[in-house]
Amino acid sequence: MRAVVVTEYGTPDVLVWQEVPDPVPGPGQIRIRVAAAGVGPTDLHIRAGHLRGPFPLPTPGILGFEAAGTVDALGDGVAGVSIGDEVAVLLPQLGGYAELVVADTWVRKPDSVSWDAAAALPASAEAAVAALRQLEVAPGEDLLLFGGGGSVGSIAIQLAVEQGIRVLAVGREHSRADVERLGATFIPTAGSLTDAVGESTDRVDAVLDAVGAVDLTAAVGLAGGPARVVTLTGAGAKDGVQLLHSGPDRAPGALDQTMPLLASGMLQLRPRVTYPLHDAAGAHAALETPGPHDKIVLLHN
Ligand SMILES: NC(=O)c1ccc[n+]([C@@H]2O[C@H](COP(=O)([O-])OP(=O)(O)OC[C@H]3O[C@@H](n4cnc5c(N)ncnc54)[C@H](OP(=O)(O)O)[C@@H]3O)[C@@H](O)[C@H]2O)c1
């Protein structure tokens, strides 16, 4: 097969489209022919060499935590899915920027869901479900959320609001309309967080940092301590703030929960822009440009 390989850690031009051996599905795994692969900010950090500890790249090193495509091979013991089925897959071990990828976790793609939407769902939905479960936010509680305009944050808003949780979404002004449309109360980042939140409430029950690079001091204060404050990145995990758990058991069923919501229109994903799969370097360069970005999906035919 051909894949986008990380030839060395560095700038986007280290991503090279080349021939590599076909992956073989092991027991319990499926292999898909990739139609679309999602690109996320973590991919950029891995490529740049900032995450060599948690995400050591194998050889060949192929990025991509999520993809969608057609099942083309089954490992031993796989049931409930057939060759030719259209699925979306979650790839905690990476590998999505390729013509073929093997996966342990998948969900059927309904006909009404486009390839690019199917590929944009898995990693963000799984993280959003995992974060809400880890925080144990309950109906009637207040959740303070940073990054509500992002892929994970926008899904977290919708899942939380649907459960009867009030979401106060802290963000930059350009995300106001989006987070309000999804049912959150917008809190501008400019000025004092405590003052801005104070117009709605003097305390919150839980905090989710879906940005990873914000000062959580005031938010921890509003939550009465860090016990129910979760961040998605190591940069935010200090002073008692919990890093989102890792591991395959953190959000079982997340794709089965969210794909039907996406198909029915009850869950909306961020706008997407597409690049050809072979031009992952161009996609990374675009995502690294400062300023707001749409979700990027790589397409292959
Ligand atoms: N631990 C995990 O398993 C896991 C899983 C998925 C993602 N992540 C990490 O979680 C973070 C979010 O991922 P994502 O896919 O949702 O990313 P994304 O779609 O790019 O969204 C990022 C969000 O952060 C906001 N943001 C970025 N820079 C900011 C700044 N300087 N000040 C304030 N807000 C800022 C953006 O706000 P605007 O909308 O205003 O631009 C946007 O809402 C990333 O760091 C990613 O690496 C971790």
CSV table of N, CA, C and O in Angstrom, one decimal, residues 1 9 25 27-28 54 56 61 67 74 83 101 109 133 135 137 139 190 210-211 218 233 252 273 296:
chain,number,residue,atom,x,y,z
A,1,MET,N,0.8,-1.2,0.0
A,1,MET,CA,0.0,0.0,0.0
A,1,MET,C,0.9,1.2,0.0
A,1,MET,O,2.1,1.2,0.2
A,9,TYR,N,11.4,13.2,12.7
A,9,TYR,CA,10.6,14.3,13.4
A,9,TYR,C,10.9,15.6,12.8
A,9,TYR,O,12.1,15.9,12.5
A,25,PRO,N,-4.4,-7.8,9.6
A,25,PRO,CA,-5.3,-7.8,10.8
A,25,PRO,C,-5.0,-9.0,11.7
A,25,PRO,O,-4.9,-10.1,11.2
A,27,PRO,N,-5.9,-11.1,15.4
A,27,PRO,CA,-7.2,-11.6,16.0
A,27,PRO,C,-8.1,-10.5,16.5
A,27,PRO,O,-7.5,-9.6,17.2
A,28,GLY,N,-9.3,-10.5,16.1
A,28,GLY,CA,-10.2,-9.5,16.6
A,28,GLY,C,-10.1,-8.1,15.9
A,28,GLY,O,-10.9,-7.2,16.2
A,54,PRO,N,4.7,9.4,25.1
A,54,PRO,CA,3.4,8.7,25.0
A,54,PRO,C,3.1,8.1,23.6
A,54,PRO,O,2.3,7.1,23.5
A,56,PRO,N,5.4,6.8,20.8
A,56,PRO,CA,6.6,6.5,20.0
A,56,PRO,C,6.2,6.0,18.7
A,56,PRO,O,5.3,5.1,18.6
A,61,GLY,N,6.5,5.0,10.4
A,61,GLY,CA,5.6,5.8,11.3
A,61,GLY,C,4.5,6.5,10.5
A,61,GLY,O,4.7,7.3,9.7
A,67,ALA,N,-10.2,7.1,11.1
A,67,ALA,CA,-10.4,7.0,9.6
A,67,ALA,C,-11.7,6.4,9.3
A,67,ALA,O,-12.4,5.9,10.3
A,74,LEU,N,-10.6,-9.5,7.4
A,74,LEU,CA,-11.0,-9.7,8.8
A,74,LEU,C,-10.0,-10.6,9.5
A,74,LEU,O,-9.5,-11.6,8.9
A,83,ILE,N,-16.7,-8.1,5.0
A,83,ILE,CA,-15.9,-7.5,3.9
A,83,ILE,C,-16.9,-6.7,3.1
A,83,ILE,O,-18.0,-7.2,2.7
A,101,VAL,N,-5.6,0.3,6.8
A,101,VAL,CA,-5.3,0.4,8.2
A,101,VAL,C,-6.0,-0.7,9.0
A,101,VAL,O,-7.1,-1.1,8.6
A,109,LYS,N,-20.8,2.8,9.3
A,109,LYS,CA,-21.1,4.2,8.8
A,109,LYS,C,-22.5,4.1,8.1
A,109,LYS,O,-22.6,3.4,7.1
A,133,ARG,N,-17.3,11.3,31.1
A,133,ARG,CA,-17.4,10.1,32.1
A,133,ARG,C,-16.4,10.3,33.2
A,133,ARG,O,-16.8,10.1,34.4
A,135,LEU,N,-15.3,13.0,34.4
A,135,LEU,CA,-15.7,14.1,35.3
A,135,LEU,C,-17.0,13.8,36.1
A,135,LEU,O,-17.3,14.5,37.0
A,137,VAL,N,-20.0,14.2,35.3
A,137,VAL,CA,-21.0,15.3,35.3
A,137,VAL,C,-22.4,14.8,35.2
A,137,VAL,O,-22.7,13.9,34.4
A,139,PRO,N,-26.8,15.4,35.3
A,139,PRO,CA,-27.9,16.3,34.9
A,139,PRO,C,-28.1,17.4,36.0
A,139,PRO,O,-28.1,17.0,37.2
A,190,ALA,N,-11.6,37.1,27.1
A,190,ALA,CA,-11.0,38.4,27.5
A,190,ALA,C,-11.6,38.8,28.9
A,190,ALA,O,-12.7,38.5,29.2
A,210,ALA,N,-10.6,21.6,27.0
A,210,ALA,CA,-10.4,21.0,25.7
A,210,ALA,C,-9.6,21.9,24.8
A,210,ALA,O,-9.7,21.8,23.6
A,211,VAL,N,-8.7,22.7,25.4
A,211,VAL,CA,-7.7,23.5,24.7
A,211,VAL,C,-6.4,22.9,24.9
A,211,VAL,O,-5.6,22.5,24.0
A,218,ALA,N,-8.1,30.1,37.7
A,218,ALA,CA,-9.4,30.7,38.1
A,218,ALA,C,-10.5,29.6,38.0
A,218,ALA,O,-11.4,29.6,38.9
A,233,THR,N,-4.6,17.6,27.7
A,233,THR,CA,-3.1,17.5,27.4
A,233,THR,C,-2.3,17.6,28.6
A,233,THR,O,-2.7,18.2,29.6
A,252,PRO,N,-15.7,3.0,26.5
A,252,PRO,CA,-16.2,1.9,25.6
A,252,PRO,C,-17.6,2.3,25.1
A,252,PRO,O,-18.4,3.0,25.9
A,273,VAL,N,-12.6,20.9,6.1
A,273,VAL,CA,-12.0,21.2,4.8
A,273,VAL,C,-11.2,19.9,4.5
A,273,VAL,O,-10.7,19.2,5.4
A,296,ILE,N,-9.7,19.3,9.6
A,296,ILE,CA,-9.1,18.8,8.3
A,296,ILE,C,-9.3,17.3,8.2
A,296,ILE,O,-9.0,16.5,9.2
